[in-house]
Amino acid sequence: MKNIIIPAALLAILSAAGCQKSTKSGDTDSATAQLDSTAMSDTTAVNYKLPDPKAFEGTINGKKTGLYTLKGSNIQVAITNYGARIVSLLVPDKTGKLVDVAMGFGSLKEYEAPGAEFFGPVVGRFGNRIGKAQFTLDGKTYKTAQNNNGNTLHGGPDGFHRQVWDAKQVDDKTLQLTYLSKDGEGGFPGNVTTTVTYSIDGDSGLKIDYKATTDKPTPYNPTSHGFFNLNGDGSGTVNNHVLMIDADKYSKVDKGLIPQGEPASVEGTPFDFRKPTAVGARVDQKDEQLTFGGGYDHNWVLNHKMGSLDKVVEITGDKSGIKMSVLTTEPAMQFYGGNFFTGADKGKYGLVTKFRGGFALEAQHYPDSPNKPTYPNTILKPGQTYTQTTSYRFEK
């Protein structure tokens, strides 16, 4: 994961996604042609590479931090155990040049700074928002830490993203990260142990497996909060990326981005991405939901069967030709289109993060589920094991 004009990254955190002419959902070519390409930076001379591991060596709350590298035949990934976050993700573009498609920073110090919290981490206990920062469970009302206009966003200010995880590098393709969230942390009940395993998926994919247990019933909904630009970190607008989301419904929200009522049909709305469509083709249409989010910052209800690992999203960089497919076992996906980046911050290559210069695709259960009895269950109970798998696969 709002209304304050301070560092752009902070605005991006508090959120979680010129004026274009309306186009039809399936008209990909015309949609792309009508979008503004002037905001695209020239990154042809950028030397994309993995960060210096020494820049991530440190101690936070008595625990050591570091940077870990995973490599496949067509992918290189750098992950820090501070927040279990993706720092860099290098894949080849259509010319064979390695491009870093993960947005972020080049040192631990930069990630500790206000405004950088939600670049790339695993967030929890509860990803996305809990309305009014409270929920009732088994007759008891719990108050959770506020950090988003009176709501709780991504577990609160000291959620998973602010913790140092215990790291175990299994091999050059697998990293295991574990964190114990103690009873009462962020206002949530129960001691919850989470293990996140990053692994190379095939020749050019990154898979994230989650497992968790608890000793008390608790809401639980972790997700990966990576920001991406498939033309390269710092390369300008993602409005020209072409997006497909396999979802017939999405969650309407109020001004605080809390879901209201049951999911609504995407038919005839700017939220219909069932056919590949440029991200920015309809983002500036007059629409109350787009006004509330400042663009796209909404939950899509996926068509697939929850628990089955299926491809549910496909998005392609217009300049690089890099295609990212997202597979998940989760029932929903938050798409955020970078509406609150302002260009005030520089990433790890010294390039500014421009307005709508990145996107997030967060596999999840529905936002505010603890307060919505009809939504899919998010309560983890003792004796149960939470599992989730999400995979980002790349091709050109």
mmCIF file of C-alpha atoms in Angstrom:
data_model
loop_
_atom_site.group_PDB
_atom_site.id
_atom_site.type_symbol
_atom_site.label_atom_id
_atom_site.label_comp_id
_atom_site.label_asym_id
_atom_site.label_seq_id
_atom_site.Cartn_x
_atom_site.Cartn_y
_atom_site.Cartn_z
ATOM 1 C CA MET A 1 0.000 0.000 0.000
ATOM 2 C CA LYS A 2 -2.548 9.472 1.121
ATOM 3 C CA ASN A 3 -3.668 12.868 0.834
ATOM 4 C CA ILE A 4 -0.419 14.575 1.832
ATOM 5 C CA ILE A 5 2.014 15.888 -0.744
ATOM 6 C CA ILE A 6 5.293 14.721 0.719
ATOM 7 C CA PRO A 7 7.714 12.144 -0.726
ATOM 8 C CA ALA A 8 6.137 10.272 -3.598
ATOM 9 C CA ALA A 9 6.939 6.905 -2.112
ATOM 10 C CA LEU A 10 4.987 7.766 1.033
ATOM 11 C CA LEU A 11 1.997 8.611 -1.084
ATOM 12 C CA ALA A 12 2.390 5.262 -2.805
ATOM 13 C CA ILE A 13 2.430 3.575 0.591
ATOM 14 C CA LEU A 14 -0.696 5.259 1.817
ATOM 15 C CA SER A 15 -2.502 4.343 -1.355
ATOM 16 C CA ALA A 16 -1.220 0.627 -1.234
ATOM 17 C CA ALA A 17 -2.238 1.851 -8.317
ATOM 18 C CA GLY A 18 -2.704 13.423 -19.119
ATOM 19 C CA CYS A 19 -6.224 12.820 -20.001
ATOM 20 C CA GLN A 20 -6.762 10.020 -22.487
ATOM 21 C CA LYS A 21 -9.485 9.390 -25.001
ATOM 22 C CA SER A 22 -11.881 6.539 -24.254
ATOM 23 C CA THR A 23 -11.318 3.311 -26.188
ATOM 24 C CA LYS A 24 -13.001 -0.041 -26.404
ATOM 25 C CA SER A 25 -11.743 -2.782 -24.087
ATOM 26 C CA GLY A 26 -10.391 -5.054 -26.777
ATOM 27 C CA ASP A 27 -8.932 -2.371 -29.034
ATOM 28 C CA THR A 28 -5.356 -2.758 -27.817
ATOM 29 C CA ASP A 29 -3.616 -1.147 -30.783
ATOM 30 C CA SER A 30 -5.720 2.009 -30.835
ATOM 31 C CA ALA A 31 -5.675 2.234 -27.049
ATOM 32 C CA THR A 32 -1.909 2.194 -26.965
ATOM 33 C CA ALA A 33 -1.632 4.648 -29.845
ATOM 34 C CA GLN A 34 -3.789 7.202 -28.053
ATOM 35 C CA LEU A 35 -1.690 7.194 -24.887
ATOM 36 C CA ASP A 36 0.982 9.718 -24.052
ATOM 37 C CA SER A 37 4.438 8.265 -24.614
ATOM 38 C CA THR A 38 6.350 11.446 -23.838
ATOM 39 C CA ALA A 39 6.749 10.517 -20.184
ATOM 40 C CA MET A 40 8.924 7.525 -21.073
ATOM 41 C CA SER A 41 12.526 8.033 -20.038
ATOM 42 C CA ASP A 42 15.323 6.780 -22.255
ATOM 43 C CA THR A 43 16.840 3.907 -20.273
ATOM 44 C CA THR A 44 18.773 2.326 -23.128
ATOM 45 C CA ALA A 45 22.034 3.426 -21.513
ATOM 46 C CA VAL A 46 21.129 2.178 -18.022
ATOM 47 C CA ASN A 47 23.340 -0.616 -16.754
ATOM 48 C CA TYR A 48 20.808 -2.748 -14.919
ATOM 49 C CA LYS A 49 22.499 -4.976 -12.361
ATOM 50 C CA LEU A 50 22.018 -6.472 -8.921
ATOM 51 C CA PRO A 51 22.747 -4.114 -5.999
ATOM 52 C CA ASP A 52 25.872 -4.221 -3.840
ATOM 53 C CA PRO A 53 25.198 -6.680 -0.983
ATOM 54 C CA LYS A 54 27.318 -4.566 1.373
ATOM 55 C CA ALA A 55 24.737 -1.777 1.114
ATOM 56 C CA PHE A 56 22.240 -4.081 2.857
ATOM 57 C CA GLU A 57 24.441 -5.236 5.713
ATOM 58 C CA GLY A 58 23.268 -3.820 9.013
ATOM 59 C CA THR A 59 21.366 -4.422 12.228
ATOM 60 C CA ILE A 60 17.761 -3.485 12.949
ATOM 61 C CA ASN A 61 16.239 -4.196 16.365
ATOM 62 C CA GLY A 62 19.200 -6.440 17.147
ATOM 63 C CA LYS A 63 18.805 -8.613 14.042
ATOM 64 C CA LYS A 64 21.228 -8.696 11.118
ATOM 65 C CA THR A 65 20.118 -7.741 7.643
ATOM 66 C CA GLY A 66 21.513 -8.852 4.319
ATOM 67 C CA LEU A 67 20.900 -9.245 0.607
ATOM 68 C CA TYR A 68 20.360 -12.644 -1.002
ATOM 69 C CA THR A 69 20.564 -13.586 -4.673
ATOM 70 C CA LEU A 70 18.617 -16.157 -6.669
ATOM 71 C CA LYS A 71 19.531 -16.996 -10.258
ATOM 72 C CA GLY A 72 17.977 -18.984 -13.083
ATOM 73 C CA SER A 73 18.931 -19.257 -16.717
ATOM 74 C CA ASN A 74 16.890 -16.143 -17.621
ATOM 75 C CA ILE A 75 16.299 -14.384 -14.311
ATOM 76 C CA GLN A 76 18.253 -12.820 -11.454
ATOM 77 C CA VAL A 77 16.595 -11.738 -8.214
ATOM 78 C CA ALA A 78 17.900 -9.844 -5.178
ATOM 79 C CA ILE A 79 15.930 -10.092 -1.927
ATOM 80 C CA THR A 80 16.618 -8.576 1.482
ATOM 81 C CA ASN A 81 15.410 -10.107 4.728
ATOM 82 C CA TYR A 82 14.358 -6.622 5.863
ATOM 83 C CA GLY A 83 10.673 -6.891 5.087
ATOM 84 C CA ALA A 84 11.246 -10.055 3.003
ATOM 85 C CA ARG A 85 11.326 -7.659 0.076
ATOM 86 C CA ILE A 86 12.208 -7.966 -3.596
ATOM 87 C CA VAL A 87 14.916 -5.394 -4.344
ATOM 88 C CA SER A 88 15.820 -6.238 -7.958
ATOM 89 C CA LEU A 89 14.442 -8.570 -10.595
ATOM 90 C CA LEU A 90 16.412 -8.819 -13.848
ATOM 91 C CA VAL A 91 14.979 -10.469 -16.960
ATOM 92 C CA PRO A 92 15.868 -10.107 -20.672
ATOM 93 C CA ASP A 93 13.896 -7.764 -22.919
ATOM 94 C CA LYS A 94 13.075 -8.380 -26.587
ATOM 95 C CA THR A 95 16.678 -7.564 -27.579
ATOM 96 C CA GLY A 96 18.179 -9.853 -24.938
ATOM 97 C CA LYS A 97 19.302 -7.000 -22.678
ATOM 98 C CA LEU A 98 18.773 -7.550 -18.955
ATOM 99 C CA VAL A 99 16.191 -5.143 -17.542
ATOM 100 C CA ASP A 100 15.439 -4.589 -13.846
ATOM 101 C CA VAL A 101 11.639 -4.645 -13.710
ATOM 102 C CA ALA A 102 11.359 -4.302 -9.914
ATOM 103 C CA MET A 103 11.164 -0.789 -8.527
ATOM 104 C CA GLY A 104 13.165 -0.043 -5.412
ATOM 105 C CA PHE A 105 16.289 1.340 -3.817
ATOM 106 C CA GLY A 106 19.956 0.454 -3.635
ATOM 107 C CA SER A 107 20.573 0.347 0.115
ATOM 108 C CA LEU A 108 19.079 -0.672 3.433
ATOM 109 C CA LYS A 109 19.222 2.925 4.629
ATOM 110 C CA GLU A 110 16.940 4.047 1.812
ATOM 111 C CA TYR A 111 14.367 1.363 2.640
ATOM 112 C CA GLU A 112 14.344 2.460 6.278
ATOM 113 C CA ALA A 113 13.451 6.016 5.285
ATOM 114 C CA PRO A 114 9.843 7.215 5.610
ATOM 115 C CA GLY A 115 8.025 6.630 2.358
ATOM 116 C CA ALA A 116 9.932 3.559 1.189
ATOM 117 C CA GLU A 117 8.144 0.984 3.332
ATOM 118 C CA PHE A 118 5.968 -0.623 0.702
ATOM 119 C CA PHE A 119 8.466 -0.982 -2.121
ATOM 120 C CA GLY A 120 8.741 -4.746 -2.617
ATOM 121 C CA PRO A 121 8.005 -6.341 0.762
ATOM 122 C CA VAL A 122 5.756 -9.096 1.984
ATOM 123 C CA VAL A 123 2.983 -7.306 3.862
ATOM 124 C CA GLY A 124 0.826 -8.587 6.698
ATOM 125 C CA ARG A 125 -0.607 -9.801 8.879
ATOM 126 C CA PHE A 126 -3.399 -8.437 6.758
ATOM 127 C CA GLY A 127 -2.547 -7.084 3.327
ATOM 128 C CA ASN A 128 -4.694 -4.209 2.067
ATOM 129 C CA ARG A 129 -7.140 -2.394 4.347
ATOM 130 C CA ILE A 130 -9.119 -3.095 7.494
ATOM 131 C CA GLY A 131 -11.825 -0.453 7.779
ATOM 132 C CA LYS A 132 -11.826 1.821 10.839
ATOM 133 C CA ALA A 133 -8.823 -0.149 12.122
ATOM 134 C CA GLN A 134 -10.937 -2.657 13.986
ATOM 135 C CA PHE A 135 -12.689 -5.991 13.698
ATOM 136 C CA THR A 136 -14.740 -8.287 15.930
ATOM 137 C CA LEU A 137 -13.739 -11.920 16.354
ATOM 138 C CA ASP A 138 -15.477 -14.432 18.623
ATOM 139 C CA GLY A 139 -17.355 -11.630 20.327
ATOM 140 C CA LYS A 140 -14.291 -9.490 21.084
ATOM 141 C CA THR A 141 -13.456 -6.263 19.283
ATOM 142 C CA TYR A 142 -9.805 -5.714 18.386
ATOM 143 C CA LYS A 143 -8.297 -2.313 17.621
ATOM 144 C CA THR A 144 -5.504 -2.453 15.056
ATOM 145 C CA ALA A 145 -2.800 0.130 14.405
ATOM 146 C CA GLN A 146 -3.929 2.970 12.156
ATOM 147 C CA ASN A 147 -1.798 4.175 9.257
ATOM 148 C CA ASN A 148 -4.256 5.096 6.490
ATOM 149 C CA ASN A 149 -6.922 7.722 7.151
ATOM 150 C CA GLY A 150 -8.204 5.938 10.246
ATOM 151 C CA ASN A 151 -7.853 2.486 8.661
ATOM 152 C CA THR A 152 -5.188 -0.198 8.957
ATOM 153 C CA LEU A 153 -3.174 -0.684 5.766
ATOM 154 C CA HIS A 154 -0.937 -3.727 5.164
ATOM 155 C CA GLY A 155 -0.804 -4.721 8.835
ATOM 156 C CA GLY A 156 -0.167 -1.226 10.175
ATOM 157 C CA PRO A 157 2.970 0.917 10.465
ATOM 158 C CA ASP A 158 5.041 -1.907 11.964
ATOM 159 C CA GLY A 159 3.738 -4.837 9.963
ATOM 160 C CA PHE A 160 5.754 -7.525 8.205
ATOM 161 C CA HIS A 161 7.366 -4.902 5.971
ATOM 162 C CA ARG A 162 9.201 -3.345 8.942
ATOM 163 C CA GLN A 163 10.544 -6.607 10.380
ATOM 164 C CA VAL A 164 13.817 -8.457 9.918
ATOM 165 C CA TRP A 165 13.057 -12.023 8.894
ATOM 166 C CA ASP A 166 15.240 -15.048 9.662
ATOM 167 C CA ALA A 167 16.863 -16.056 6.389
ATOM 168 C CA LYS A 168 18.061 -19.426 5.142
ATOM 169 C CA GLN A 169 19.547 -19.659 1.637
ATOM 170 C CA VAL A 170 18.688 -23.235 0.682
ATOM 171 C CA ASP A 171 20.544 -23.111 -2.645
ATOM 172 C CA ASP A 172 21.185 -20.678 -5.489
ATOM 173 C CA LYS A 173 17.532 -20.889 -6.517
ATOM 174 C CA THR A 174 15.742 -20.942 -3.140
ATOM 175 C CA LEU A 175 15.538 -18.583 -0.164
ATOM 176 C CA GLN A 176 13.481 -19.282 2.954
ATOM 177 C CA LEU A 177 12.410 -16.444 5.242
ATOM 178 C CA THR A 178 10.639 -16.877 8.600
ATOM 179 C CA TYR A 179 9.060 -14.393 10.979
ATOM 180 C CA LEU A 180 7.229 -14.783 14.307
ATOM 181 C CA SER A 181 4.575 -12.130 14.770
ATOM 182 C CA LYS A 182 3.848 -12.091 18.488
ATOM 183 C CA ASP A 183 0.455 -11.985 20.146
ATOM 184 C CA GLY A 184 -0.837 -8.405 20.129
ATOM 185 C CA GLU A 185 1.518 -7.118 17.445
ATOM 186 C CA GLY A 186 -0.271 -4.375 15.554
ATOM 187 C CA GLY A 187 -3.369 -5.160 17.621
ATOM 188 C CA PHE A 188 -3.810 -8.662 16.157
ATOM 189 C CA PRO A 189 -4.330 -11.720 18.382
ATOM 190 C CA GLY A 190 -2.158 -14.822 18.453
ATOM 191 C CA ASN A 191 1.451 -15.789 17.892
ATOM 192 C CA VAL A 192 1.705 -16.299 14.136
ATOM 193 C CA THR A 193 4.699 -17.943 12.482
ATOM 194 C CA THR A 194 5.043 -17.196 8.779
ATOM 195 C CA THR A 195 7.480 -18.813 6.347
ATOM 196 C CA VAL A 196 7.883 -17.291 2.906
ATOM 197 C CA THR A 197 9.909 -19.233 0.350
ATOM 198 C CA TYR A 198 11.186 -17.488 -2.756
ATOM 199 C CA SER A 199 12.294 -19.835 -5.529
ATOM 200 C CA ILE A 200 13.165 -19.688 -9.202
ATOM 201 C CA ASP A 201 10.227 -21.025 -11.205
ATOM 202 C CA GLY A 202 11.442 -22.642 -14.426
ATOM 203 C CA ASP A 203 13.797 -20.643 -16.644
ATOM 204 C CA SER A 204 12.393 -17.186 -15.946
ATOM 205 C CA GLY A 205 9.936 -17.084 -13.090
ATOM 206 C CA LEU A 206 9.873 -16.170 -9.408
ATOM 207 C CA LYS A 207 7.582 -18.211 -7.164
ATOM 208 C CA ILE A 208 6.493 -17.171 -3.680
ATOM 209 C CA ASP A 209 5.148 -19.843 -1.321
ATOM 210 C CA TYR A 210 3.580 -18.853 2.009
ATOM 211 C CA LYS A 211 2.904 -21.016 5.069
ATOM 212 C CA ALA A 212 1.636 -19.882 8.447
ATOM 213 C CA THR A 213 0.294 -21.205 11.753
ATOM 214 C CA THR A 214 -1.208 -19.524 14.804
ATOM 215 C CA ASP A 215 -2.047 -20.300 18.431
ATOM 216 C CA LYS A 216 -5.176 -18.083 18.461
ATOM 217 C CA PRO A 217 -7.756 -17.269 15.783
ATOM 218 C CA THR A 218 -6.608 -14.221 13.815
ATOM 219 C CA PRO A 219 -7.239 -12.475 10.491
ATOM 220 C CA TYR A 220 -4.487 -13.377 8.058
ATOM 221 C CA ASN A 221 -4.006 -12.179 4.479
ATOM 222 C CA PRO A 222 -0.362 -11.673 3.437
ATOM 223 C CA THR A 223 0.715 -10.612 -0.020
ATOM 224 C CA SER A 224 3.751 -9.493 -1.983
ATOM 225 C CA HIS A 225 3.764 -5.736 -2.486
ATOM 226 C CA GLY A 226 6.208 -5.447 -5.356
ATOM 227 C CA PHE A 227 6.151 -2.369 -7.559
ATOM 228 C CA PHE A 228 7.003 -3.131 -11.195
ATOM 229 C CA ASN A 229 7.755 -1.346 -14.444
ATOM 230 C CA LEU A 230 8.321 -3.792 -17.294
ATOM 231 C CA ASN A 231 10.227 -1.207 -19.312
ATOM 232 C CA GLY A 232 12.722 -0.908 -16.456
ATOM 233 C CA ASP A 233 12.890 0.700 -13.035
ATOM 234 C CA GLY A 234 12.598 4.455 -13.518
ATOM 235 C CA SER A 235 11.601 4.254 -17.180
ATOM 236 C CA GLY A 236 8.465 6.382 -16.982
ATOM 237 C CA THR A 237 4.739 5.755 -17.342
ATOM 238 C CA VAL A 238 3.158 2.307 -17.198
ATOM 239 C CA ASN A 239 -0.007 3.643 -18.848
ATOM 240 C CA ASN A 240 1.124 2.071 -22.126
ATOM 241 C CA HIS A 241 1.596 -1.387 -20.622
ATOM 242 C CA VAL A 242 -1.080 -3.765 -21.926
ATOM 243 C CA LEU A 243 -3.011 -5.555 -19.172
ATOM 244 C CA MET A 244 -5.349 -8.538 -18.957
ATOM 245 C CA ILE A 245 -7.131 -9.516 -15.708
ATOM 246 C CA ASP A 246 -9.290 -12.638 -15.807
ATOM 247 C CA ALA A 247 -12.055 -11.240 -13.618
ATOM 248 C CA ASP A 248 -15.751 -10.580 -14.219
ATOM 249 C CA LYS A 249 -16.160 -8.580 -11.004
ATOM 250 C CA TYR A 250 -14.368 -6.014 -8.896
ATOM 251 C CA SER A 251 -14.899 -4.404 -5.487
ATOM 252 C CA LYS A 252 -16.459 -0.966 -5.404
ATOM 253 C CA VAL A 253 -15.010 1.211 -2.655
ATOM 254 C CA ASP A 254 -15.778 4.349 -0.678
ATOM 255 C CA LYS A 255 -13.537 7.410 -0.520
ATOM 256 C CA GLY A 256 -11.274 5.583 1.945
ATOM 257 C CA LEU A 257 -10.919 2.658 -0.509
ATOM 258 C CA ILE A 258 -12.858 0.304 1.763
ATOM 259 C CA PRO A 259 -15.054 -2.164 -0.197
ATOM 260 C CA GLN A 260 -18.776 -1.479 -0.092
ATOM 261 C CA GLY A 261 -21.295 -4.266 -0.645
ATOM 262 C CA GLU A 262 -20.871 -7.245 -2.914
ATOM 263 C CA PRO A 263 -18.492 -7.242 -5.915
ATOM 264 C CA ALA A 264 -19.841 -5.518 -9.031
ATOM 265 C CA SER A 265 -19.653 -6.502 -12.689
ATOM 266 C CA VAL A 266 -16.825 -5.014 -14.740
ATOM 267 C CA GLU A 267 -19.046 -5.065 -17.834
ATOM 268 C CA GLY A 268 -19.253 -1.622 -19.419
ATOM 269 C CA THR A 269 -16.838 -0.048 -16.925
ATOM 270 C CA PRO A 270 -13.192 1.099 -17.050
ATOM 271 C CA PHE A 271 -12.445 -1.935 -14.865
ATOM 272 C CA ASP A 272 -13.013 -4.460 -17.647
ATOM 273 C CA PHE A 273 -9.598 -5.898 -18.515
ATOM 274 C CA ARG A 274 -10.855 -9.276 -19.650
ATOM 275 C CA LYS A 275 -9.384 -8.457 -23.060
ATOM 276 C CA PRO A 276 -5.838 -7.038 -23.259
ATOM 277 C CA THR A 277 -6.110 -3.258 -22.905
ATOM 278 C CA ALA A 278 -3.621 -0.468 -22.313
ATOM 279 C CA VAL A 279 -3.547 0.424 -18.622
ATOM 280 C CA GLY A 280 -4.152 4.103 -19.287
ATOM 281 C CA ALA A 281 -6.764 3.756 -22.026
ATOM 282 C CA ARG A 282 -9.661 4.607 -19.691
ATOM 283 C CA VAL A 283 -7.966 5.673 -16.463
ATOM 284 C CA ASP A 284 -9.065 9.307 -16.866
ATOM 285 C CA GLN A 285 -12.666 8.597 -17.744
ATOM 286 C CA LYS A 286 -15.279 10.264 -15.569
ATOM 287 C CA ASP A 287 -16.014 7.500 -13.076
ATOM 288 C CA GLU A 288 -16.648 7.733 -9.337
ATOM 289 C CA GLN A 289 -14.516 4.697 -8.568
ATOM 290 C CA LEU A 290 -11.554 6.083 -10.507
ATOM 291 C CA THR A 291 -12.005 9.371 -8.656
ATOM 292 C CA PHE A 292 -11.926 7.641 -5.281
ATOM 293 C CA GLY A 293 -8.733 5.758 -6.179
ATOM 294 C CA GLY A 294 -7.056 8.529 -8.148
ATOM 295 C CA GLY A 295 -7.051 5.881 -10.866
ATOM 296 C CA TYR A 296 -6.793 2.130 -10.412
ATOM 297 C CA ASP A 297 -6.368 0.958 -6.824
ATOM 298 C CA HIS A 298 -9.020 -1.739 -6.584
ATOM 299 C CA ASN A 299 -9.641 -5.397 -5.886
ATOM 300 C CA TRP A 300 -10.582 -7.686 -8.789
ATOM 301 C CA VAL A 301 -12.443 -10.928 -8.021
ATOM 302 C CA LEU A 302 -10.728 -13.584 -10.094
ATOM 303 C CA ASN A 303 -12.670 -16.085 -12.199
ATOM 304 C CA HIS A 304 -10.581 -19.111 -11.285
ATOM 305 C CA LYS A 305 -11.179 -21.595 -8.471
ATOM 306 C CA MET A 306 -9.561 -20.475 -5.228
ATOM 307 C CA GLY A 307 -6.704 -22.823 -4.289
ATOM 308 C CA SER A 308 -5.870 -23.737 -7.871
ATOM 309 C CA LEU A 309 -2.619 -22.257 -9.219
ATOM 310 C CA ASP A 310 -3.751 -20.577 -12.440
ATOM 311 C CA LYS A 311 -2.690 -17.711 -14.665
ATOM 312 C CA VAL A 312 -5.018 -14.850 -13.836
ATOM 313 C CA VAL A 313 -3.125 -11.764 -15.051
ATOM 314 C CA GLU A 314 -0.930 -10.937 -18.027
ATOM 315 C CA ILE A 315 0.801 -7.590 -18.530
ATOM 316 C CA THR A 316 3.309 -6.539 -21.215
ATOM 317 C CA GLY A 317 5.801 -3.678 -21.317
ATOM 318 C CA ASP A 318 5.212 -1.611 -24.445
ATOM 319 C CA LYS A 319 8.892 -0.686 -24.938
ATOM 320 C CA SER A 320 10.686 -3.778 -23.626
ATOM 321 C CA GLY A 321 8.329 -6.440 -24.928
ATOM 322 C CA ILE A 322 8.635 -8.170 -21.543
ATOM 323 C CA LYS A 323 5.482 -10.071 -20.645
ATOM 324 C CA MET A 324 4.709 -10.906 -17.021
ATOM 325 C CA SER A 325 2.137 -13.562 -16.198
ATOM 326 C CA VAL A 326 0.832 -13.794 -12.640
ATOM 327 C CA LEU A 327 -0.337 -17.151 -11.350
ATOM 328 C CA THR A 328 -1.908 -17.491 -7.936
ATOM 329 C CA THR A 329 -4.027 -19.664 -5.668
ATOM 330 C CA GLU A 330 -5.710 -16.577 -4.190
ATOM 331 C CA PRO A 331 -9.294 -15.511 -4.994
ATOM 332 C CA ALA A 332 -8.547 -11.864 -5.770
ATOM 333 C CA MET A 333 -5.982 -9.400 -7.095
ATOM 334 C CA GLN A 334 -5.371 -5.758 -6.199
ATOM 335 C CA PHE A 335 -4.171 -3.735 -9.162
ATOM 336 C CA TYR A 336 -2.574 -0.391 -8.350
ATOM 337 C CA GLY A 337 -1.517 1.872 -11.205
ATOM 338 C CA GLY A 338 0.972 4.213 -9.508
ATOM 339 C CA ASN A 339 -1.431 7.108 -9.051
ATOM 340 C CA PHE A 340 0.411 8.713 -6.157
ATOM 341 C CA PHE A 341 3.975 8.768 -7.421
ATOM 342 C CA THR A 342 4.976 12.393 -8.002
ATOM 343 C CA GLY A 343 8.552 12.254 -9.277
ATOM 344 C CA ALA A 344 10.026 13.390 -5.968
ATOM 345 C CA ASP A 345 12.023 10.188 -5.372
ATOM 346 C CA LYS A 346 14.883 8.486 -7.149
ATOM 347 C CA GLY A 347 15.269 4.725 -7.386
ATOM 348 C CA LYS A 348 18.372 2.578 -7.409
ATOM 349 C CA TYR A 349 19.513 3.799 -10.830
ATOM 350 C CA GLY A 350 19.172 7.495 -10.059
ATOM 351 C CA LEU A 351 15.980 7.793 -12.137
ATOM 352 C CA VAL A 352 12.875 9.428 -10.726
ATOM 353 C CA THR A 353 9.694 7.501 -10.040
ATOM 354 C CA LYS A 354 7.215 9.405 -12.207
ATOM 355 C CA PHE A 355 3.457 9.722 -11.932
ATOM 356 C CA ARG A 356 2.019 6.318 -12.774
ATOM 357 C CA GLY A 357 5.561 5.095 -13.225
ATOM 358 C CA GLY A 358 4.949 1.697 -11.663
ATOM 359 C CA PHE A 359 2.238 -0.824 -10.848
ATOM 360 C CA ALA A 360 1.475 -3.440 -8.226
ATOM 361 C CA LEU A 361 -0.401 -6.720 -8.596
ATOM 362 C CA GLU A 362 -1.171 -8.060 -5.132
ATOM 363 C CA ALA A 363 -2.644 -11.568 -4.907
ATOM 364 C CA GLN A 364 -4.963 -11.576 -1.916
ATOM 365 C CA HIS A 365 -8.297 -12.191 -0.237
ATOM 366 C CA TYR A 366 -10.739 -9.298 -0.346
ATOM 367 C CA PRO A 367 -9.901 -6.109 1.582
ATOM 368 C CA ASP A 368 -11.723 -5.594 4.903
ATOM 369 C CA SER A 369 -12.816 -9.237 4.953
ATOM 370 C CA PRO A 370 -12.818 -9.441 8.779
ATOM 371 C CA ASN A 371 -15.676 -6.931 8.722
ATOM 372 C CA LYS A 372 -17.548 -8.480 5.784
ATOM 373 C CA PRO A 373 -19.077 -11.867 6.732
ATOM 374 C CA THR A 374 -20.054 -12.697 3.130
ATOM 375 C CA TYR A 375 -16.490 -12.368 1.814
ATOM 376 C CA PRO A 376 -14.202 -15.433 1.622
ATOM 377 C CA ASN A 377 -12.919 -16.346 5.066
ATOM 378 C CA THR A 378 -9.591 -14.896 6.233
ATOM 379 C CA ILE A 379 -9.560 -16.213 9.814
ATOM 380 C CA LEU A 380 -6.635 -18.538 10.515
ATOM 381 C CA LYS A 381 -7.260 -20.864 13.470
ATOM 382 C CA PRO A 382 -5.034 -23.032 15.676
ATOM 383 C CA GLY A 383 -4.391 -26.405 14.084
ATOM 384 C CA GLN A 384 -4.733 -24.978 10.571
ATOM 385 C CA THR A 385 -1.899 -24.201 8.156
ATOM 386 C CA TYR A 386 -2.308 -21.244 5.852
ATOM 387 C CA THR A 387 -0.833 -21.762 2.383
ATOM 388 C CA GLN A 388 -0.600 -19.587 -0.712
ATOM 389 C CA THR A 389 1.420 -19.723 -3.909
ATOM 390 C CA THR A 390 1.920 -16.829 -6.292
ATOM 391 C CA SER A 391 4.300 -16.879 -9.245
ATOM 392 C CA TYR A 392 5.562 -14.150 -11.573
ATOM 393 C CA ARG A 393 6.640 -15.638 -14.900
ATOM 394 C CA PHE A 394 8.410 -13.647 -17.587
ATOM 395 C CA GLU A 395 8.822 -14.033 -21.319
ATOM 396 C CA LYS A 396 9.625 -11.790 -24.270
#
